[in-house]
Coordinates of C-alpha atoms and ligand atoms in Angstrom, one line a residue:
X30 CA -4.6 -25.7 7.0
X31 CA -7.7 -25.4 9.6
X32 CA -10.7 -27.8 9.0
X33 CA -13.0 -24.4 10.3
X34 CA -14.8 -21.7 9.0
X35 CA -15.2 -18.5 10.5
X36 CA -11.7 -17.3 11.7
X37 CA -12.6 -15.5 14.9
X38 CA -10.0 -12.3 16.8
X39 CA -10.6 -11.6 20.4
X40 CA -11.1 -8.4 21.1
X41 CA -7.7 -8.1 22.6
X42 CA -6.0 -8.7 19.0
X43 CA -7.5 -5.4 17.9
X44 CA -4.8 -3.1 15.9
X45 CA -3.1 -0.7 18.3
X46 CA -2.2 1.1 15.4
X47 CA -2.9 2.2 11.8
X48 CA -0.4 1.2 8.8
X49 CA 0.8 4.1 6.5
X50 CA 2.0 3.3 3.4
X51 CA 4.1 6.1 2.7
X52 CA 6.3 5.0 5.6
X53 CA 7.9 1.7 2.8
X54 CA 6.3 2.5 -0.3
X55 CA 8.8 2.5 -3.3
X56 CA 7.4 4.9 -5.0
X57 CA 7.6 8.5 -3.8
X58 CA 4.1 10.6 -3.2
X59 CA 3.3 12.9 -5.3
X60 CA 2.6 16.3 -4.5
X61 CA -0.8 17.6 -3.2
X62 CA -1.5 20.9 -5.2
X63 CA -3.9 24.1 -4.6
X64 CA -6.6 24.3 -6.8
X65 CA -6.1 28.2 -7.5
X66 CA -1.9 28.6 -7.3
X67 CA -1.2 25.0 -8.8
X68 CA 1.4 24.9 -5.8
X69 CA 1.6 22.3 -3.4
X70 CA -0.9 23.0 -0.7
X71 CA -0.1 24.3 3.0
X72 CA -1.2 23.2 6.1
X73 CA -3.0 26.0 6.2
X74 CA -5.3 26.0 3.0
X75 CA -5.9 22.3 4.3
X76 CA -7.2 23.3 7.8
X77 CA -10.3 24.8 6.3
X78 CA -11.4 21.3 5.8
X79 CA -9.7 19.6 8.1
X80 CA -8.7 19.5 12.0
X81 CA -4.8 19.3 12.0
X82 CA -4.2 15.7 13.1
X83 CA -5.8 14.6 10.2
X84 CA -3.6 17.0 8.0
X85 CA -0.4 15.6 9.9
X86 CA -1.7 11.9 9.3
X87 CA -1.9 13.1 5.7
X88 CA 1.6 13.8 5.3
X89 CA 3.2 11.4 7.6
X90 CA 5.7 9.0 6.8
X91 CA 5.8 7.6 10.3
X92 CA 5.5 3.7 9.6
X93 CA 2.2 3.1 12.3
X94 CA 0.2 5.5 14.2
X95 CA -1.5 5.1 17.4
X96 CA -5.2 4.5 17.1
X97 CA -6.4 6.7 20.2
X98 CA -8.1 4.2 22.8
X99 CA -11.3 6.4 22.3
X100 CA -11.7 4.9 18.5
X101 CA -10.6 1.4 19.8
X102 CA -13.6 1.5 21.9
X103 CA -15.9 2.5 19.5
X104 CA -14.4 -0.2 16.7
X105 CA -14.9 -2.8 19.4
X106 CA -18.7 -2.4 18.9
X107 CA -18.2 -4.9 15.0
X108 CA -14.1 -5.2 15.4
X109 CA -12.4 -7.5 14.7
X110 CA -14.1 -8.1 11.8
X111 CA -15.0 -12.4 11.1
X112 CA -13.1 -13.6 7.9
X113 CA -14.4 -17.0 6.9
X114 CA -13.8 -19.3 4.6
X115 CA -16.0 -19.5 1.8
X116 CA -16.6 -23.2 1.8
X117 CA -19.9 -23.5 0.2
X118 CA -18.9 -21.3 -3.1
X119 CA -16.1 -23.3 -3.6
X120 CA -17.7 -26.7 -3.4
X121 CA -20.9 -24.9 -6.0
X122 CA -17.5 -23.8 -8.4
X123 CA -16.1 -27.4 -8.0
X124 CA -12.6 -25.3 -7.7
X125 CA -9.0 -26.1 -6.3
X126 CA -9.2 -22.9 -4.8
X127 CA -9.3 -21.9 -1.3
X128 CA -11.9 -18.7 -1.2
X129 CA -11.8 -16.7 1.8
X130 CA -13.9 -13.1 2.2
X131 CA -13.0 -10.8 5.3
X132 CA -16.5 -9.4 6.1
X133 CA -16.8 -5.3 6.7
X134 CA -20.3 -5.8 6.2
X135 CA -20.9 -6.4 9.9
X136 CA -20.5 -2.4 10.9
X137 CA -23.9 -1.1 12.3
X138 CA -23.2 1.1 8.7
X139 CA -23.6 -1.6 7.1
X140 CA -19.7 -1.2 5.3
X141 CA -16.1 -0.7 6.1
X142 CA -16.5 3.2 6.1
X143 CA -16.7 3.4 9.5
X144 CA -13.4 2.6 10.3
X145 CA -12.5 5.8 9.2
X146 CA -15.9 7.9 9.8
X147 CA -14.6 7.3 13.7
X148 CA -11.6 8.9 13.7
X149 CA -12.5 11.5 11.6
X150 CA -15.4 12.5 13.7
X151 CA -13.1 12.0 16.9
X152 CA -10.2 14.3 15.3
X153 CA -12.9 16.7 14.7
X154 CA -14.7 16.4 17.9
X155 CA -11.2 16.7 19.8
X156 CA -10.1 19.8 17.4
X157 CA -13.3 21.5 18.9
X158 CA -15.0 21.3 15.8
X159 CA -19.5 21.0 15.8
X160 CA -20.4 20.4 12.6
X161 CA -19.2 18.4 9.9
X162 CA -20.2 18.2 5.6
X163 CA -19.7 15.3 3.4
X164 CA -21.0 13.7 0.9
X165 CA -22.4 10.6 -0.4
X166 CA -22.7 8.6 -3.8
X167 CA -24.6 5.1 -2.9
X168 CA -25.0 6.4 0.6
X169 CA -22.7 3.9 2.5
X170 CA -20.4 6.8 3.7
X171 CA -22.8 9.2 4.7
X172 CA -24.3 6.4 7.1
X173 CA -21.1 6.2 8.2
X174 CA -20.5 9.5 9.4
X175 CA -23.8 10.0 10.4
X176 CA -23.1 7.3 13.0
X177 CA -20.0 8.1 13.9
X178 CA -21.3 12.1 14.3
X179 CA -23.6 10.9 16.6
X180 CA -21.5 9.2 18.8
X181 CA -19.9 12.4 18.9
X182 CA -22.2 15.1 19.3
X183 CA -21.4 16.3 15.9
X184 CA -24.1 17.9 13.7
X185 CA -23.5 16.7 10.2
X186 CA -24.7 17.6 6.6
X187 CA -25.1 15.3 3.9
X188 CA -24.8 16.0 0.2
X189 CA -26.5 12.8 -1.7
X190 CA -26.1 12.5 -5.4
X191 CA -29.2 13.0 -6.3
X192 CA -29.8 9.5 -8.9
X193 CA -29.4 7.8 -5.1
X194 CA -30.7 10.2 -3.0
X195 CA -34.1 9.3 -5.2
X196 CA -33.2 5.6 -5.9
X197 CA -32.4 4.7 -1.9
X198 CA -34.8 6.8 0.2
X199 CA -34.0 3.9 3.3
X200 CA -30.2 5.1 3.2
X201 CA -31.3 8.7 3.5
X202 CA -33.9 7.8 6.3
X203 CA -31.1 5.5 7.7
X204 CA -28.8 9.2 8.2
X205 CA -31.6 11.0 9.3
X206 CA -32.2 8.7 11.8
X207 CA -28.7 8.8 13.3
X208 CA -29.3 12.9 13.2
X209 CA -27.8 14.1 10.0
X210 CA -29.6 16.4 7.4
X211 CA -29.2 15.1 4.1
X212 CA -29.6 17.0 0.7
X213 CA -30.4 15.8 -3.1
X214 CA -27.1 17.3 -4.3
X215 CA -27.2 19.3 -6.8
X216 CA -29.0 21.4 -4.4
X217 CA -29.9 25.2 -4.0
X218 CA -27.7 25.6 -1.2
X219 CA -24.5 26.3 -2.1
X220 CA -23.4 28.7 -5.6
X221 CA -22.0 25.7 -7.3
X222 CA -25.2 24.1 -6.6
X223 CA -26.9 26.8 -8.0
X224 CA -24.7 26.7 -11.2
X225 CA -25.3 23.6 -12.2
X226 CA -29.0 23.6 -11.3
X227 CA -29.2 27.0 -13.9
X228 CA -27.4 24.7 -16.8
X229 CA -29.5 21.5 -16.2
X230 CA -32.3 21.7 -14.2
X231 CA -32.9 17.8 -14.5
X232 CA -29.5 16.9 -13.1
X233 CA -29.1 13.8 -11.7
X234 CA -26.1 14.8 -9.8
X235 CA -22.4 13.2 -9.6
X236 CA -20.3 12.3 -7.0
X237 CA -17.7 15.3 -7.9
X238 CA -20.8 18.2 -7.7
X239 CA -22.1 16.6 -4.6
X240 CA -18.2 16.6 -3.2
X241 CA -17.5 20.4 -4.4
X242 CA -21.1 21.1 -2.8
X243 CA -19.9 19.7 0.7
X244 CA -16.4 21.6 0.0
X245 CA -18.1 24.9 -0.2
X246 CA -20.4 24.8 2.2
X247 CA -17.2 23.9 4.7
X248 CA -14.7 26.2 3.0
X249 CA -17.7 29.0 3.3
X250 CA -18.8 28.4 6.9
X251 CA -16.3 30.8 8.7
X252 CA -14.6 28.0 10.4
X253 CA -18.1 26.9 11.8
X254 CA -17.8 23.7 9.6
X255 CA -15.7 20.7 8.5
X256 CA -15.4 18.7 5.4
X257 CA -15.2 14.7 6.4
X258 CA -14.3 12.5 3.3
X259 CA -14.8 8.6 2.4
X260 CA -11.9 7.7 0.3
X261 CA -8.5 8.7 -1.8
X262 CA -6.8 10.7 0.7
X263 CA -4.1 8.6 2.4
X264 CA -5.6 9.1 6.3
X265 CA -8.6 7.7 5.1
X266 CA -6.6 4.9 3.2
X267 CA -5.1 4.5 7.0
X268 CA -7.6 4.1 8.8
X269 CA -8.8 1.2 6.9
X270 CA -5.2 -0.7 7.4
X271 CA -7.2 -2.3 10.2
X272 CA -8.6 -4.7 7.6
X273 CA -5.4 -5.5 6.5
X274 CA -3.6 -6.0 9.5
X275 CA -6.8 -8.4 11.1
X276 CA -6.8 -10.8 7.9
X277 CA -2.9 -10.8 8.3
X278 CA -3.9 -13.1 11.9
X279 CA -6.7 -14.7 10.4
X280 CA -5.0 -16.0 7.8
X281 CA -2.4 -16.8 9.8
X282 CA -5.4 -18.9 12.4
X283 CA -6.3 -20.6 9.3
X284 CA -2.6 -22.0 8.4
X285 CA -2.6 -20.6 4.5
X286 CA -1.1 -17.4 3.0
X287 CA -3.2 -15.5 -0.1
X288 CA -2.1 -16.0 -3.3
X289 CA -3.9 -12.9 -4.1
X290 CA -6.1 -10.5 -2.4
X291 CA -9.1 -8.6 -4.0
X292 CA -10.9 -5.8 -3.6
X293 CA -13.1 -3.4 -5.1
X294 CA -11.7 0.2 -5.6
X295 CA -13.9 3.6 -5.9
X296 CA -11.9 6.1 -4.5
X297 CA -9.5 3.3 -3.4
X298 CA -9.9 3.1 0.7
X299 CA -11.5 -0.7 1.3
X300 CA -8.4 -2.1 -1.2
X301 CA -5.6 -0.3 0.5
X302 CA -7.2 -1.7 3.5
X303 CA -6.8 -5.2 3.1
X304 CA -3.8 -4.9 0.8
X305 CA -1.3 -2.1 2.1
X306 CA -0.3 -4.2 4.8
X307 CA 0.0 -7.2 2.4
X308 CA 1.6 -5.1 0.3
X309 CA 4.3 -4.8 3.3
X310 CA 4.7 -8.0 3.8
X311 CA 5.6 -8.2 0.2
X312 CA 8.0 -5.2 0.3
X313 CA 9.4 -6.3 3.1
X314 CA 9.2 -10.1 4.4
X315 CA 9.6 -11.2 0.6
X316 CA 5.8 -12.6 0.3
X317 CA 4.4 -12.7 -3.3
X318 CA 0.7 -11.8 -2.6
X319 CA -1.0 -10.3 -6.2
X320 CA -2.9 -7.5 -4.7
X321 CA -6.0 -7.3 -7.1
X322 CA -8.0 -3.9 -7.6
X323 CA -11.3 -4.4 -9.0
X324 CA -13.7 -1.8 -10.7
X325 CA -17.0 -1.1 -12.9
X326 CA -16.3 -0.9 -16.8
X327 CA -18.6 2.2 -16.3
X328 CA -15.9 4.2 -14.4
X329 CA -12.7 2.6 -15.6
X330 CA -10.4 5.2 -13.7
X331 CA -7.6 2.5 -13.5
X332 CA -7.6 0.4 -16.4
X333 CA -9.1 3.3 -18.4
X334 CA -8.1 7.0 -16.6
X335 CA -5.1 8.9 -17.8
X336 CA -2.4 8.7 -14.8
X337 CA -1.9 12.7 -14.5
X338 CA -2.7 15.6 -12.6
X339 CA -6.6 16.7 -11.8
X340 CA -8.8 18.1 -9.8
X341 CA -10.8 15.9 -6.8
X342 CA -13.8 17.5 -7.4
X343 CA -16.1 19.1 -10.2
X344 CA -16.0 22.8 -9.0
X345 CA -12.4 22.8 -9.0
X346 CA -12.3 23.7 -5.3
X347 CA -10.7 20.7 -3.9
X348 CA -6.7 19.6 -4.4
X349 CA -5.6 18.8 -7.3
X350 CA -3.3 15.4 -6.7
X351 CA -1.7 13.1 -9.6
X352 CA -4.1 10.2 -10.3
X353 CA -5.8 7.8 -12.9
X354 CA -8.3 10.0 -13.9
X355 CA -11.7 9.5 -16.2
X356 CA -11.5 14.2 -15.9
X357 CA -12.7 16.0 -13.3
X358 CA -16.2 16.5 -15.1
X359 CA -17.1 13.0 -15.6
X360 CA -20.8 12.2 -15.4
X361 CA -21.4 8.8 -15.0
X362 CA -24.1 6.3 -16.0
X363 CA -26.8 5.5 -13.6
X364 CA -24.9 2.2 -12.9
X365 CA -26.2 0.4 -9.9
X366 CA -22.5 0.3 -8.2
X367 CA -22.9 3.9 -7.0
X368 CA -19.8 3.8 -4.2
X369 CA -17.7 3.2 -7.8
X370 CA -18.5 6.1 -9.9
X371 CA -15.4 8.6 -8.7
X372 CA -13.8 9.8 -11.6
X373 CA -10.1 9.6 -9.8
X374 CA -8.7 6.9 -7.4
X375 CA -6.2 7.2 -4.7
X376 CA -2.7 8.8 -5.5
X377 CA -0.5 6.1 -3.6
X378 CA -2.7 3.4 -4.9
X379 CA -2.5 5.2 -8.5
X380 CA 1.6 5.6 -8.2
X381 CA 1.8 1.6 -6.9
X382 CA 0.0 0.7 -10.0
X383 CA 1.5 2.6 -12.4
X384 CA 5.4 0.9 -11.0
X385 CA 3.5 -2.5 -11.2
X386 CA 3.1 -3.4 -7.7
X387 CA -1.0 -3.4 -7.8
X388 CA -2.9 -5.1 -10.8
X389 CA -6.4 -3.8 -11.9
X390 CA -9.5 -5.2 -13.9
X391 CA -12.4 -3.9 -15.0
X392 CA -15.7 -6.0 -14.7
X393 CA -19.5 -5.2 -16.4
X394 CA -22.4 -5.1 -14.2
X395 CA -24.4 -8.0 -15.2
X396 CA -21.3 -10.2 -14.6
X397 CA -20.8 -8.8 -11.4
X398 CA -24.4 -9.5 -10.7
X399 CA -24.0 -13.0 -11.6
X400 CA -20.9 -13.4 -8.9
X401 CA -23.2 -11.3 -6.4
X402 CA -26.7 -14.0 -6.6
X403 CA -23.7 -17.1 -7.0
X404 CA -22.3 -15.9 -3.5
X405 CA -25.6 -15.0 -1.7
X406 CA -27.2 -18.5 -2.7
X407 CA -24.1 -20.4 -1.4
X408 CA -22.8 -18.0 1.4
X409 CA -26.1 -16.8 2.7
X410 CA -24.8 -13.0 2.3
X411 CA -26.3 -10.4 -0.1
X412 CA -23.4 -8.3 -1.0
X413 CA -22.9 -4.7 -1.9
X414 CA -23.3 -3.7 -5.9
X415 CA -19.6 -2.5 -5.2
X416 CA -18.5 -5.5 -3.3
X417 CA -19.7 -7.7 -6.1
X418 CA -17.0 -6.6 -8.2
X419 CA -14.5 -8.4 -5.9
X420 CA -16.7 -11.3 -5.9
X421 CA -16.6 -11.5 -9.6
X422 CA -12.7 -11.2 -9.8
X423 CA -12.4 -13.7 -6.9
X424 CA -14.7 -16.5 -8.9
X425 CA -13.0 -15.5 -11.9
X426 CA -9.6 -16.5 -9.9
X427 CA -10.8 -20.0 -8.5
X428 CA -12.2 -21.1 -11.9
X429 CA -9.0 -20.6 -13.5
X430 CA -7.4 -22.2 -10.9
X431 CA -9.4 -24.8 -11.4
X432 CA -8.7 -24.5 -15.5
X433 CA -5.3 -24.9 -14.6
X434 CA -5.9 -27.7 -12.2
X435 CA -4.0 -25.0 -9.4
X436 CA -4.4 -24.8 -5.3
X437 CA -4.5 -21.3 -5.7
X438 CA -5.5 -19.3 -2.1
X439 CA -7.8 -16.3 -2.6
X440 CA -8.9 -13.3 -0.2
X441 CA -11.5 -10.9 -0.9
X442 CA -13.0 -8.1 1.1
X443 CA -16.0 -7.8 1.8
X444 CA -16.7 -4.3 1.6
X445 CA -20.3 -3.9 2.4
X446 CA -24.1 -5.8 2.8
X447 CA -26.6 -4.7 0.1
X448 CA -29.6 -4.5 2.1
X449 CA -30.4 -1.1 1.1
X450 CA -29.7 -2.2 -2.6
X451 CA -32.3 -4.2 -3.3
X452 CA -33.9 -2.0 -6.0
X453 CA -30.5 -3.0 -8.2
X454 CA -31.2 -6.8 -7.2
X455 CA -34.5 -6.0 -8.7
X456 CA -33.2 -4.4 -11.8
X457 CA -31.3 -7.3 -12.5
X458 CA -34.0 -9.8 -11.7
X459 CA -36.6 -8.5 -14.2
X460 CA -33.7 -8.4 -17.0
X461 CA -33.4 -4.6 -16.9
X462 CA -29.8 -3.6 -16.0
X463 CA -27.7 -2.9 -19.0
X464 CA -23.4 -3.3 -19.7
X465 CA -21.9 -0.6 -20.1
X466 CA -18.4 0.5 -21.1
X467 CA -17.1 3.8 -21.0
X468 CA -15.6 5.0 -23.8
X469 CA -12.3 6.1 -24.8
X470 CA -13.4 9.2 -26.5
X471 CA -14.9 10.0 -23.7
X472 CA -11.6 9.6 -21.5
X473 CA -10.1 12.1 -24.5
X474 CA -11.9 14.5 -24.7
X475 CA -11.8 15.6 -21.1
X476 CA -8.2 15.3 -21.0
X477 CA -8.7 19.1 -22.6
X478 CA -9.7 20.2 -19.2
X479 CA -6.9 19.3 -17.1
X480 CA -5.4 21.7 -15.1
X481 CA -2.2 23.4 -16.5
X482 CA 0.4 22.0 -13.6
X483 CA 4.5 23.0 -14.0
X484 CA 5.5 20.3 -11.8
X485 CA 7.1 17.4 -13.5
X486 CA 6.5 14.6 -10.6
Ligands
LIG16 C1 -19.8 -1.1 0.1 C2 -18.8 -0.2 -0.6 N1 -17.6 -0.7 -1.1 C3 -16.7 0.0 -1.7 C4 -16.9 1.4 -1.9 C5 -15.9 2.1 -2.7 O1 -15.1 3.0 -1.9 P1 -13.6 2.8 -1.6 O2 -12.9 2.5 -2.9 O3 -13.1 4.0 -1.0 O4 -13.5 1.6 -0.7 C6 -18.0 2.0 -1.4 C7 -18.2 3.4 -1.6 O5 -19.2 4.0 -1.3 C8 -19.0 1.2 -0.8 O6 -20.1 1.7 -0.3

């Protein structure tokens, strides 16, 4: 075990390539459907959206894939990423435990979303596309790919959730000062928009409209525009590997092997990160890691969400994969974790889970506010709402190590900073933020609305 800190990679030891899951994982993918035939979806229905290397990433069952020297120089403006030991927290917890947090928060985003923002835009860029859309829930991705659009000459349009777009005007002026234009989705821009806005002129917006919002405007454009997304689909989950595979050598600098790993899952993309290639050292160097998926009792989609066939998006214009879903029309509370209110997850993170190879928790907000104050006080660093809820599930993990008098070794990711969060600190502060659990009925009743699939998989 090393007596230091901060566990530091030159820049030489930056991943040369991305780990794909699909390549070892034991359960097979499930199939990627049309939202209009209910058949699996071709290349080309998938090109609307999306420049074909990304589309053969999506499929691929090659085991690693180059990362193009073009996106290794751009990740070598925060990568490697530090991941230190969290000293300080563990002497405050009086804990057996070992706690250490790899720290995504040091992107010029602000999150680990630019690890896949880069490619993306780089794919596009190379694909001769000039504009992309996207959305954004908390705002994390959108100033992702607004940064990664300008380092590419890309224009970019950004569909904000509207609860956000209102409750973080620095995250909107953050895009617009990297070039993007950003919208309060539901906006009067698209027909789904417009839909929505007839029913409920007051809404506050969801991360599904805002998502069907950027689909359309793409799928609508002629081919003038591409749709770049922040999570679930597995060349996202890719591109973050580089997490995984960089704590895999810091851990290895610091002389200890995790126990468990943590992370906080919306769509699922910083978790499969850090714990895909974790999860291949299990599968195949027979390591016993716990790989630990963390999310709000507000959007429950693992520990709550029916594991079955649904639609990505609210409009019923994106894919329809096989996930843990909370329905396609879920409207969730104004919760201050706003990067965790997707009402699906991650299909190979959803099949892993369902065979038992991933656990899942679900953790209330004023809890996770508690781990979020105990880990800025002792480790200096105000985290994410979303990252929190790794933070909880880690302290929750060295003070029963410590019940059970245990040397247990912890890793955590953390996903993001929570500069631009500040108004939840404040809600918290003053006594105002609320628990709140989702409930079952809820789950029930929009089981009613699934899509009618014939494919038994
Ligand atoms: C800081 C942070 N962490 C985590 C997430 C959740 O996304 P994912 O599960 O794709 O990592 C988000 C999403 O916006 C985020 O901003």
């Amino acid at each position: 075990m090393s007596d230091h800190t901060r566990f530091i990679l030159n820049e030489s030891d930056l991943p040369k390539s991305w780990y794909n899951i699909n390549a070892d994982s034991p359960v097979p993918p499930t199939p990627v459907l049309h939202p209009g035939t209910m058949e699996p979806v071709t290349p080309d229905f998938l090109s609307v959206l999306f420049p074909m290397e990304l589309i053969l990433q999506e499929i691929s069952t090659e085991r690693y894939i180059d990362i193009p020297e073009e996106v290794r120089e751009i990740y070598k403006l925060y990568r490697p990423t530090p991941l230190l030991r969290a000293r300080r927290l563990e002497k405050a917890l009086d804990t057996p435990a070992h706690i250490y947090y790899k720290n995504e928060s040091v992107s010029p985003a602000g999150s680990h979303k630019p690890n896949t923002a880069i490619p993306q835009a780089f794919y596009n860029k190379q694909a001769g596309t000039k504009a992309l859309t996207t959305e954004t829930g908390a705002g994390q991705w959108g100033s992702a790919l607004s940064l990664a659009c300008s380092f590419f000459g890309l224009d970019l349009e950004v569909y904000m959730v509207k609860v956000s777009y209102n409750q973080k005007p620095y995250r909107r002026i953050l895009m617009e000062t990297y070039g993007a234009q950003v919208y309060a989705s539901p906006t009067d821009r698209t027909n789904f928009g417009r839909s929505v806005l007839a029913d409920n002129p007051d809404s506050t917006g969801s991360l599904g409209i805002a998502i069907s919002e950027a689909v359309e405007a793409a799928a609508t454009s002629n081919g003038a525009k591409k749709y770049g997304i922040g999570s679930v689909l597995n060349h996202v989950l890719l591109h973050q590997t580089v997490i995984g595979e960089e704590s895999l050598k810091q851990m290895d600098m610091a002389n200890e092997y995790p126990d468990v790993v943590i992370s906080c899952v919306g769509g699922g993309s910083n978790f499969s990160g850090i714990a895909y290639p974790f999860l291949r050292e299990n599968l195949k160097n027979g390591k016993r890691t716990r790989l630990l998926a963390v999310e709000p009792t507000a959007a429950p989609s693992l520990t709550k969400g029916v594991y079955t066939f649904d639609y990505g998006d609210t409009a019923r214009m994106a894919p329809i994969v096989k996930m843990h879903t909370l329905g396609h029309d879920f409207v969730p509370p104004a919760i201050h974790a706003g990067g965790l209110r997707y009402h699906g997850m991650a299909p190979s993170l959803c099949a892993l889970y369902d065979a038992g190879y991933i656990e899942a928790v679900a953790v209330q907000q004023k809890a996770t506010f508690e781990a979020a104050i105990q880990f800025a006080k002792a480790e200096g660093i105000i985290p994410a709402p979303e990252s929190a809820h790794a933070i909880r599930a880690a302290i929750d993990e060295a003070l029963d190590a410590k019940a059970k008098g245990e040397k247990r070794v912890i890793l955590f990711n953390l996903s993001g900073h929570g500069h631009f969060d500040l108004a939840a600190y404040e809600s918290y502060l003053s006594g105002k933020l609320e628990d709140y659990e989702y409930p079952e009925e809820a789950v029930r009743q929009a089981m009613t609305k699934l899509p009618e699939v014939n494919i038994s998989a």
